[in-house]
């Protein structure tokens, strides 16, 4: 509902609303029917008690962290994951006395080794940007539960169609709704989902306090997108598997990273924890950086753009774009090599996509 403030029926009703005794809408930063409708949809999709929508995925990630952490606290997070989330933990949180250890997230032992008495949050993203690494979320959740440390999982790549981290034992799920939930490349938004005691502090801090409120029109667009999430994901995941298999056999391609391939090191775990393997894949060109740039210039149906989970297929070159702010040594440890190309598969006909990719290759 496109309204910033809501009329009260009486002065008594207004007073009761401010005391929190009446269930009334007051002001758009504190609540909006369209936003609440979307929150209920995402909570249902993730099997969560509650969800809180935010102005962007990064507002959700920031909220998941800042609502729980204080100076002196320690976080364990992946080496390879969404670039801006990594920057938040690497560059911004240290200013507030919050330190992060980055580990090989495909190894639960690596998480275990990094835990400290001051560790207050463990963070995972699976499949992870941009190398499609898989974290065993059930095993990691067992570890974090035994230590009483909350586990936050970014489920943007998998979507609730493929994976439900809360059912695997995670405490909080974050999404960039800009991606597959919205699905049409027209609205920025984010969400956190989990128990009410985990999500409400995010609403209080990020939405009400810091102002990271989702616009109601974006909530409407994203909720409309969610109506076709299952259909879009069914097509995109099937096409991604087909393209991954065909790329694996192409002479110009050195390797393909897709959890649905039996050659992927996380395949067995992915089979256990995912219903389908997602719409994202990455591949390394035998010709390295220059071959990657040529490919991006040659595709015609596939768009050369960042973002993912769109109805349109999108291709990017992480080393020179989204991962370019990472220090080179960290980028190397995260295995984001120069020839790596990331493909977000859309809902186009898979034969049209293959014709475009193979012509460009
Ligand atoms: C895009 C993305 C984000 C950030 O979301 P925005 O909506 O762009 O702020 C966080 N995590 C992952 C995995 C993403 O793909």
JSON list of C-alpha atoms and ligand atoms in Angstrom, two decimals, residues 55-59 61 82 84-85 123 125 129 154 156-157 174-179 188-190 307-308 342, ligand 1:
[
{"chain": "A", "resi": 55, "resn": "UNK", "atom": "CA", "xyz": [15.67, -2.13, 1.69]},
{"chain": "A", "resi": 56, "resn": "UNK", "atom": "CA", "xyz": [18.28, -4.43, 0.10]},
{"chain": "A", "resi": 57, "resn": "UNK", "atom": "CA", "xyz": [20.08, -7.70, 0.58]},
{"chain": "A", "resi": 58, "resn": "UNK", "atom": "CA", "xyz": [23.01, -5.84, 2.10]},
{"chain": "A", "resi": 59, "resn": "UNK", "atom": "CA", "xyz": [20.69, -4.21, 4.65]},
{"chain": "A", "resi": 61, "resn": "UNK", "atom": "CA", "xyz": [23.18, -9.00, 5.88]},
{"chain": "A", "resi": 82, "resn": "UNK", "atom": "CA", "xyz": [29.28, -12.39, -1.79]},
{"chain": "A", "resi": 84, "resn": "UNK", "atom": "CA", "xyz": [30.01, -6.79, -0.43]},
{"chain": "A", "resi": 85, "resn": "UNK", "atom": "CA", "xyz": [29.27, -9.09, 2.54]},
{"chain": "A", "resi": 123, "resn": "UNK", "atom": "CA", "xyz": [28.22, -17.09, 8.73]},
{"chain": "A", "resi": 125, "resn": "UNK", "atom": "CA", "xyz": [26.67, -19.01, 2.05]},
{"chain": "A", "resi": 129, "resn": "UNK", "atom": "CA", "xyz": [29.55, -16.69, -4.82]},
{"chain": "A", "resi": 154, "resn": "UNK", "atom": "CA", "xyz": [22.82, -16.44, 2.99]},
{"chain": "A", "resi": 156, "resn": "UNK", "atom": "CA", "xyz": [20.26, -16.17, -2.10]},
{"chain": "A", "resi": 157, "resn": "UNK", "atom": "CA", "xyz": [22.01, -18.53, -4.53]},
{"chain": "A", "resi": 174, "resn": "UNK", "atom": "CA", "xyz": [19.22, -13.92, 4.72]},
{"chain": "A", "resi": 175, "resn": "UNK", "atom": "CA", "xyz": [18.26, -13.25, 1.11]},
{"chain": "A", "resi": 176, "resn": "UNK", "atom": "CA", "xyz": [18.83, -10.62, -1.45]},
{"chain": "A", "resi": 177, "resn": "UNK", "atom": "CA", "xyz": [15.27, -10.52, -2.79]},
{"chain": "A", "resi": 178, "resn": "UNK", "atom": "CA", "xyz": [16.70, -8.49, -5.67]},
{"chain": "A", "resi": 179, "resn": "UNK", "atom": "CA", "xyz": [17.72, -11.82, -7.14]},
{"chain": "A", "resi": 188, "resn": "UNK", "atom": "CA", "xyz": [16.06, -4.15, -4.89]},
{"chain": "A", "resi": 189, "resn": "UNK", "atom": "CA", "xyz": [15.15, -5.74, -1.57]},
{"chain": "A", "resi": 190, "resn": "UNK", "atom": "CA", "xyz": [16.35, -8.03, 1.20]},
{"chain": "A", "resi": 307, "resn": "UNK", "atom": "CA", "xyz": [23.12, -9.61, -10.45]},
{"chain": "A", "resi": 308, "resn": "UNK", "atom": "CA", "xyz": [21.63, -13.09, -10.74]},
{"chain": "A", "resi": 342, "resn": "UNK", "atom": "CA", "xyz": [29.94, -16.76, -13.66]},
{"chain": "B", "resi": 1, "resn": "LIG", "atom": "C1", "xyz": [23.13, -9.65, -4.32]},
{"chain": "B", "resi": 1, "resn": "LIG", "atom": "C2", "xyz": [23.52, -10.41, -3.12]},
{"chain": "B", "resi": 1, "resn": "LIG", "atom": "C3", "xyz": [23.58, -9.79, -1.86]},
{"chain": "B", "resi": 1, "resn": "LIG", "atom": "C4", "xyz": [23.29, -8.33, -1.65]},
{"chain": "B", "resi": 1, "resn": "LIG", "atom": "O1", "xyz": [21.99, -8.01, -2.03]},
{"chain": "B", "resi": 1, "resn": "LIG", "atom": "P1", "xyz": [21.55, -6.54, -2.56]},
{"chain": "B", "resi": 1, "resn": "LIG", "atom": "O2", "xyz": [20.09, -6.72, -2.77]},
{"chain": "B", "resi": 1, "resn": "LIG", "atom": "O3", "xyz": [22.30, -6.31, -3.82]},
{"chain": "B", "resi": 1, "resn": "LIG", "atom": "O4", "xyz": [21.91, -5.57, -1.52]},
{"chain": "B", "resi": 1, "resn": "LIG", "atom": "C5", "xyz": [23.94, -10.58, -0.78]},
{"chain": "B", "resi": 1, "resn": "LIG", "atom": "N1", "xyz": [24.26, -11.87, -0.92]},
{"chain": "B", "resi": 1, "resn": "LIG", "atom": "C6", "xyz": [24.23, -12.49, -2.12]},
{"chain": "B", "resi": 1, "resn": "LIG", "atom": "C7", "xyz": [24.60, -13.93, -2.23]},
{"chain": "B", "resi": 1, "resn": "LIG", "atom": "C8", "xyz": [23.87, -11.78, -3.25]},
{"chain": "B", "resi": 1, "resn": "LIG", "atom": "O5", "xyz": [23.85, -12.39, -4.45]}
]
